[in-house]
PDB file of C-alpha atoms in Angstrom:
ATOM      1  CA  MET A   1       0.000   0.000   0.000  1.00 95.00           C
ATOM      2  CA  ILE A   2       1.184   3.532  -0.771  1.00 97.00           C
ATOM      3  CA  VAL A   3       0.377   6.682   1.158  1.00 98.00           C
ATOM      4  CA  ALA A   4       0.272   9.597  -1.285  1.00 97.00           C
ATOM      5  CA  GLY A   5       2.085  12.253   0.722  1.00 96.00           C
ATOM      6  CA  ALA A   6       4.676  12.253   3.493  1.00 96.00           C
ATOM      7  CA  GLY A   7       4.034  15.418   5.515  1.00 94.00           C
ATOM      8  CA  GLY A   8       2.235  16.295   8.720  1.00 94.00           C
ATOM      9  CA  HIS A   9      -1.112  14.833   7.692  1.00 96.00           C
ATOM     10  CA  ALA A  10       0.611  11.568   6.841  1.00 96.00           C
ATOM     11  CA  LEU A  11       2.006  11.440  10.396  1.00 95.00           C
ATOM     12  CA  GLU A  12      -1.501  11.407  11.858  1.00 95.00           C
ATOM     13  CA  LEU A  13      -2.651   8.942   9.222  1.00 96.00           C
ATOM     14  CA  LEU A  14       0.241   6.617  10.088  1.00 97.00           C
ATOM     15  CA  ASP A  15      -0.901   6.407  13.710  1.00 95.00           C
ATOM     16  CA  ILE A  16      -4.298   5.193  12.509  1.00 95.00           C
ATOM     17  CA  LEU A  17      -2.746   2.659  10.140  1.00 96.00           C
ATOM     18  CA  ILE A  18      -0.528   1.307  12.935  1.00 95.00           C
ATOM     19  CA  SER A  19      -3.525   0.939  15.246  1.00 92.00           C
ATOM     20  CA  MET A  20      -5.337  -0.950  12.480  1.00 90.00           C
ATOM     21  CA  GLU A  21      -2.274  -3.156  11.799  1.00 93.00           C
ATOM     22  CA  ARG A  22      -2.249  -2.046   8.163  1.00 92.00           C
ATOM     23  CA  THR A  23       1.453  -1.321   7.681  1.00 94.00           C
ATOM     24  CA  LYS A  24       2.539  -4.410   5.730  1.00 91.00           C
ATOM     25  CA  ASN A  25       4.525  -3.344   2.641  1.00 92.00           C
ATOM     26  CA  LEU A  26       3.662   0.277   3.429  1.00 96.00           C
ATOM     27  CA  GLU A  27       5.475   2.962   1.436  1.00 97.00           C
ATOM     28  CA  PHE A  28       5.056   6.718   1.186  1.00 97.00           C
ATOM     29  CA  PHE A  29       5.251   8.903  -1.918  1.00 97.00           C
ATOM     30  CA  ASP A  30       6.855  12.354  -1.904  1.00 96.00           C
ATOM     31  CA  GLU A  31       8.374  13.674  -5.111  1.00 92.00           C
ATOM     32  CA  LEU A  32       9.526  16.948  -3.502  1.00 89.00           C
ATOM     33  CA  SER A  33      11.549  15.610  -0.571  1.00 85.00           C
ATOM     34  CA  SER A  34      15.015  14.059  -0.616  1.00 86.00           C
ATOM     35  CA  ILE A  35      14.331  12.053   2.555  1.00 92.00           C
ATOM     36  CA  ASN A  36      14.186   8.320   1.878  1.00 95.00           C
ATOM     37  CA  VAL A  37      12.615   6.984   5.084  1.00 96.00           C
ATOM     38  CA  PHE A  38       9.418   8.084   6.842  1.00 96.00           C
ATOM     39  CA  GLN A  39       9.510   7.948  10.641  1.00 94.00           C
ATOM     40  CA  ASP A  40      12.755   5.939  10.482  1.00 93.00           C
ATOM     41  CA  ARG A  41      10.818   2.916   9.317  1.00 94.00           C
ATOM     42  CA  PHE A  42       8.898   3.192   6.047  1.00 97.00           C
ATOM     43  CA  PRO A  43      10.425   3.766   2.592  1.00 97.00           C
ATOM     44  CA  ILE A  44       9.664   6.999   0.749  1.00 97.00           C
ATOM     45  CA  ILE A  45       9.549   6.714  -3.022  1.00 96.00           C
ATOM     46  CA  HIS A  46      10.065   9.746  -5.230  1.00 96.00           C
ATOM     47  CA  SER A  47       9.260   8.735  -8.811  1.00 94.00           C
ATOM     48  CA  GLU A  48       6.155   7.794 -10.747  1.00 93.00           C
ATOM     49  CA  GLU A  49       7.984   4.766 -12.127  1.00 95.00           C
ATOM     50  CA  LYS A  50       8.375   3.316  -8.631  1.00 95.00           C
ATOM     51  CA  VAL A  51       4.751   4.123  -7.859  1.00 96.00           C
ATOM     52  CA  LYS A  52       3.646   2.197 -10.925  1.00 95.00           C
ATOM     53  CA  ALA A  53       5.865  -0.737 -10.015  1.00 95.00           C
ATOM     54  CA  HIS A  54       4.466  -0.829  -6.482  1.00 94.00           C
ATOM     55  CA  LEU A  55       0.866  -0.618  -7.679  1.00 95.00           C
ATOM     56  CA  LEU A  56       1.399  -3.569 -10.003  1.00 95.00           C
ATOM     57  CA  LYS A  57       2.145  -5.688  -6.924  1.00 94.00           C
ATOM     58  CA  ASP A  58      -0.239  -3.963  -4.525  1.00 95.00           C
ATOM     59  CA  PRO A  59      -2.840  -1.661  -6.137  1.00 97.00           C
ATOM     60  CA  PHE A  60      -4.070   0.075  -2.982  1.00 97.00           C
ATOM     61  CA  PHE A  61      -3.304   3.682  -2.044  1.00 97.00           C
ATOM     62  CA  ILE A  62      -4.409   6.167   0.620  1.00 97.00           C
ATOM     63  CA  LEU A  63      -4.513   9.953   0.357  1.00 98.00           C
ATOM     64  CA  GLY A  64      -1.897  11.265   2.787  1.00 97.00           C
ATOM     65  CA  THR A  65      -2.593  14.985   2.515  1.00 97.00           C
ATOM     66  CA  GLY A  66      -5.420  17.179   3.769  1.00 96.00           C
ATOM     67  CA  ASN A  67      -5.435  19.806   1.005  1.00 97.00           C
ATOM     68  CA  PRO A  68      -8.534  19.226  -1.176  1.00 98.00           C
ATOM     69  CA  ILE A  69      -6.868  20.094  -4.500  1.00 97.00           C
ATOM     70  CA  VAL A  70      -3.790  17.975  -3.786  1.00 97.00           C
ATOM     71  CA  ARG A  71      -5.980  15.094  -2.600  1.00 97.00           C
ATOM     72  CA  HIS A  72      -7.806  15.151  -5.926  1.00 98.00           C
ATOM     73  CA  GLN A  73      -4.557  15.406  -7.906  1.00 97.00           C
ATOM     74  CA  PHE A  74      -3.126  12.371  -6.107  1.00 97.00           C
ATOM     75  CA  TYR A  75      -6.380  10.472  -6.563  1.00 98.00           C
ATOM     76  CA  LYS A  76      -6.390  11.165 -10.313  1.00 97.00           C
ATOM     77  CA  ARG A  77      -2.721  10.302 -10.820  1.00 96.00           C
ATOM     78  CA  PHE A  78      -2.720   7.093  -8.790  1.00 97.00           C
ATOM     79  CA  SER A  79      -6.023   5.943 -10.296  1.00 97.00           C
ATOM     80  CA  ASP A  80      -4.606   6.528 -13.779  1.00 96.00           C
ATOM     81  CA  PHE A  81      -1.690   4.271 -12.776  1.00 95.00           C
ATOM     82  CA  GLY A  82      -4.184   1.510 -11.958  1.00 95.00           C
ATOM     83  CA  GLY A  83      -4.356   2.168  -8.236  1.00 97.00           C
ATOM     84  CA  LYS A  84      -7.423   1.646  -6.069  1.00 97.00           C
ATOM     85  CA  LEU A  85      -8.302   4.180  -3.370  1.00 97.00           C
ATOM     86  CA  ILE A  86      -8.899   2.863   0.124  1.00 95.00           C
ATOM     87  CA  THR A  87      -9.947   4.935   3.110  1.00 96.00           C
ATOM     88  CA  VAL A  88      -9.442   4.867   6.864  1.00 96.00           C
ATOM     89  CA  LYS A  89     -11.700   5.039   9.902  1.00 95.00           C
ATOM     90  CA  GLY A  90     -10.024   6.110  13.122  1.00 95.00           C
ATOM     91  CA  LYS A  91     -10.710   5.059  16.681  1.00 94.00           C
ATOM     92  CA  GLY A  92     -13.714   6.339  18.596  1.00 95.00           C
ATOM     93  CA  VAL A  93     -15.682   7.211  15.468  1.00 95.00           C
ATOM     94  CA  VAL A  94     -19.454   7.217  15.900  1.00 94.00           C
ATOM     95  CA  PHE A  95     -21.501   7.158  12.738  1.00 88.00           C
ATOM     96  CA  SER A  96     -25.070   6.319  11.916  1.00 93.00           C
ATOM     97  CA  ASP A  97     -26.167   3.251  10.020  1.00 91.00           C
ATOM     98  CA  PHE A  98     -27.981   5.735   7.792  1.00 93.00           C
ATOM     99  CA  THR A  99     -24.799   7.460   6.601  1.00 94.00           C
ATOM    100  CA  SER A 100     -23.962   7.131   2.898  1.00 94.00           C
ATOM    101  CA  GLY A 101     -20.529   7.479   1.317  1.00 94.00           C
ATOM    102  CA  ALA A 102     -18.562   6.711   4.488  1.00 91.00           C
ATOM    103  CA  GLU A 103     -16.674   3.985   2.642  1.00 93.00           C
ATOM    104  CA  GLU A 104     -15.210   6.621   0.286  1.00 95.00           C
ATOM    105  CA  ALA A 105     -14.161   9.145   2.959  1.00 97.00           C
ATOM    106  CA  ASP A 106     -11.320   9.297   5.462  1.00 97.00           C
ATOM    107  CA  ILE A 107     -12.722   9.714   8.983  1.00 97.00           C
ATOM    108  CA  PHE A 108     -10.131  10.349  11.676  1.00 97.00           C
ATOM    109  CA  ASN A 109     -10.314   9.679  15.410  1.00 96.00           C
ATOM    110  CA  LEU A 110     -13.206  10.759  17.645  1.00 97.00           C
ATOM    111  CA  CYS A 111     -15.553  12.029  14.921  1.00 98.00           C
ATOM    112  CA  PHE A 112     -19.354  12.010  15.058  1.00 97.00           C
ATOM    113  CA  ILE A 113     -21.302  11.329  11.848  1.00 97.00           C
ATOM    114  CA  SER A 114     -25.068  11.524  12.300  1.00 97.00           C
ATOM    115  CA  ALA A 115     -28.098  10.084  10.512  1.00 96.00           C
ATOM    116  CA  LYS A 116     -28.837  10.523   6.798  1.00 97.00           C
ATOM    117  CA  THR A 117     -25.546  12.269   6.082  1.00 98.00           C
ATOM    118  CA  GLN A 118     -23.889  12.029   2.668  1.00 98.00           C
ATOM    119  CA  LEU A 119     -20.094  12.078   2.328  1.00 98.00           C
ATOM    120  CA  GLY A 120     -18.479  12.654  -1.064  1.00 97.00           C
ATOM    121  CA  LYS A 121     -15.632  10.644  -2.587  1.00 97.00           C
ATOM    122  CA  GLY A 122     -12.223  11.534  -1.211  1.00 97.00           C
ATOM    123  CA  CYS A 123     -13.450  13.883   1.500  1.00 97.00           C
ATOM    124  CA  LEU A 124     -11.660  14.105   4.832  1.00 98.00           C
ATOM    125  CA  ILE A 125     -13.430  14.327   8.184  1.00 98.00           C
ATOM    126  CA  ASN A 126     -10.600  15.229  10.529  1.00 98.00           C
ATOM    127  CA  THR A 127     -10.175  14.531  14.234  1.00 97.00           C
ATOM    128  CA  GLY A 128     -13.099  15.443  16.467  1.00 98.00           C
ATOM    129  CA  ALA A 129     -15.321  16.907  13.757  1.00 98.00           C
ATOM    130  CA  GLN A 130     -19.107  16.666  14.127  1.00 98.00           C
ATOM    131  CA  ILE A 131     -21.347  16.086  11.116  1.00 98.00           C
ATOM    132  CA  HIS A 132     -24.989  16.285  12.178  1.00 98.00           C
ATOM    133  CA  HIS A 133     -28.202  14.965  10.628  1.00 97.00           C
ATOM    134  CA  GLU A 134     -28.852  15.268   6.886  1.00 98.00           C
ATOM    135  CA  VAL A 135     -25.595  17.078   6.139  1.00 98.00           C
ATOM    136  CA  LYS A 136     -24.261  16.701   2.594  1.00 98.00           C
ATOM    137  CA  ILE A 137     -20.542  17.080   1.837  1.00 98.00           C
ATOM    138  CA  GLY A 138     -19.118  17.140  -1.686  1.00 98.00           C
ATOM    139  CA  GLU A 139     -16.078  15.415  -3.150  1.00 98.00           C
ATOM    140  CA  PHE A 140     -12.552  16.022  -1.816  1.00 98.00           C
ATOM    141  CA  THR A 141     -13.711  18.506   0.812  1.00 98.00           C
ATOM    142  CA  GLU A 142     -11.715  18.832   4.019  1.00 98.00           C
ATOM    143  CA  ILE A 143     -13.511  19.203   7.353  1.00 98.00           C
ATOM    144  CA  SER A 144     -10.784  20.251   9.804  1.00 98.00           C
ATOM    145  CA  PRO A 145     -10.414  19.153  13.446  1.00 98.00           C
ATOM    146  CA  GLY A 146     -13.247  20.154  15.740  1.00 98.00           C
ATOM    147  CA  ALA A 147     -15.438  21.687  13.039  1.00 98.00           C
ATOM    148  CA  VAL A 148     -19.204  21.375  13.558  1.00 98.00           C
ATOM    149  CA  LEU A 149     -21.706  21.102  10.702  1.00 98.00           C
ATOM    150  CA  LEU A 150     -25.243  21.301  12.038  1.00 98.00           C
ATOM    151  CA  GLY A 151     -28.444  19.819  10.628  1.00 97.00           C
ATOM    152  CA  LYS A 152     -29.129  19.940   6.880  1.00 98.00           C
ATOM    153  CA  VAL A 153     -25.969  21.881   6.024  1.00 98.00           C
ATOM    154  CA  GLU A 154     -24.728  21.412   2.459  1.00 98.00           C
ATOM    155  CA  VAL A 155     -21.047  21.857   1.609  1.00 98.00           C
ATOM    156  CA  GLY A 156     -19.823  21.663  -1.987  1.00 98.00           C
ATOM    157  CA  SER A 157     -16.743  19.977  -3.436  1.00 98.00           C
ATOM    158  CA  PHE A 158     -13.112  21.046  -2.915  1.00 98.00           C
ATOM    159  CA  CYS A 159     -13.921  23.113   0.176  1.00 98.00           C
ATOM    160  CA  SER A 160     -11.846  23.560   3.323  1.00 98.00           C
ATOM    161  CA  ILE A 161     -13.765  24.074   6.561  1.00 98.00           C
ATOM    162  CA  GLY A 162     -11.332  25.359   9.181  1.00 98.00           C
ATOM    163  CA  ALA A 163     -10.644  23.981  12.637  1.00 98.00           C
ATOM    164  CA  HIS A 164     -13.470  24.613  15.128  1.00 98.00           C
ATOM    165  CA  ALA A 165     -15.586  26.434  12.540  1.00 98.00           C
ATOM    166  CA  THR A 166     -19.348  26.092  12.974  1.00 98.00           C
ATOM    167  CA  ILE A 167     -21.832  25.983  10.103  1.00 98.00           C
ATOM    168  CA  LEU A 168     -25.357  26.741  11.290  1.00 98.00           C
ATOM    169  CA  PRO A 169     -28.386  24.643  10.265  1.00 98.00           C
ATOM    170  CA  LYS A 170     -29.546  24.626   6.635  1.00 98.00           C
ATOM    171  CA  VAL A 171     -26.672  26.824   5.404  1.00 98.00           C
ATOM    172  CA  ARG A 172     -25.478  26.014   1.885  1.00 98.00           C
ATOM    173  CA  ILE A 173     -21.820  26.444   0.971  1.00 98.00           C
ATOM    174  CA  GLY A 174     -20.697  26.390  -2.660  1.00 98.00           C
ATOM    175  CA  ASN A 175     -17.701  24.694  -4.282  1.00 98.00           C
ATOM    176  CA  HIS A 176     -14.073  25.737  -3.699  1.00 98.00           C
ATOM    177  CA  VAL A 177     -14.904  27.671  -0.525  1.00 98.00           C
ATOM    178  CA  THR A 178     -12.528  28.214   2.393  1.00 98.00           C
ATOM    179  CA  VAL A 179     -13.996  28.813   5.849  1.00 98.00           C
ATOM    180  CA  GLY A 180     -11.498  30.168   8.348  1.00 98.00           C
ATOM    181  CA  ALA A 181     -10.739  28.525  11.669  1.00 98.00           C
ATOM    182  CA  GLY A 182     -13.234  29.411  14.385  1.00 98.00           C
ATOM    183  CA  SER A 183     -15.662  31.086  11.998  1.00 98.00           C
ATOM    184  CA  VAL A 184     -19.426  30.836  12.448  1.00 98.00           C
ATOM    185  CA  VAL A 185     -21.241  30.689   9.111  1.00 98.00           C
ATOM    186  CA  THR A 186     -24.824  31.905   9.437  1.00 98.00           C
ATOM    187  CA  LYS A 187     -25.930  32.272   5.808  1.00 97.00           C
ATOM    188  CA  ASP A 188     -25.403  30.740   2.383  1.00 98.00           C
ATOM    189  CA  VAL A 189     -21.993  31.120   0.724  1.00 98.00           C
ATOM    190  CA  PRO A 190     -21.372  31.239  -3.071  1.00 98.00           C
ATOM    191  CA  ASP A 191     -18.650  29.363  -4.952  1.00 98.00           C
ATOM    192  CA  GLY A 192     -14.993  30.259  -4.744  1.00 98.00           C
ATOM    193  CA  VAL A 193     -14.832  32.609  -1.757  1.00 98.00           C
ATOM    194  CA  THR A 194     -13.195  32.744   1.662  1.00 98.00           C
ATOM    195  CA  VAL A 195     -15.279  33.287   4.785  1.00 98.00           C
ATOM    196  CA  ILE A 196     -13.880  34.363   8.155  1.00 98.00           C
ATOM    197  CA  GLY A 197     -15.139  35.714  11.468  1.00 98.00           C
ATOM    198  CA  VAL A 198     -18.144  35.590  13.777  1.00 97.00           C
ATOM    199  CA  PRO A 199     -20.530  35.886  12.118  1.00 97.00           C
ATOM    200  CA  GLY A 200     -18.781  34.751   8.959  1.00 97.00           C
ATOM    201  CA  ARG A 201     -18.172  37.332   6.253  1.00 97.00           C
ATOM    202  CA  ILE A 202     -16.742  37.017   2.758  1.00 97.00           C
ATOM    203  CA  VAL A 203     -13.268  38.489   2.286  1.00 94.00           C
TER     204      VAL A 203
END
């Protein structure tokens, strides 16, 4: 298995993989770094040729970065090489039997995923986030640690919801939106903007 990325997010991901005993033949990919070993234990590969060779033997890969655009780029590249995306579920995760898309999302430790939620392909629900009833999240969106999405919120694709941000009930957020850490979003947000503050305002 290959982790696509070898930075800070990959460190947290590695802890989950170790707890799940999923480190057999584990390698990391980082084409920008000259370091050859991750955490003094796991090989780092730097070329697409080695990625392709690994995927021929073991087709599975995990997205090891939190950035929505980079997550999608890695997904596209590794899928084009014949790879198959797998996802992780951390410890202490509580999610409803009526959640859809959880198998295609990374959900880190201590998250709460409520009833009739919909999670898009490649999205990341980071540590301690709360996703309440009937929330819809688009593809490759990042929900940062401690963020709270209340009932019937809709978040588009390629968004980044900052740490400890709160999205109030029924608010709709477009695609490619960034919500700053600690912000409280009280009304709908169009595509492609950044929102900060309490209450949230477009900047």
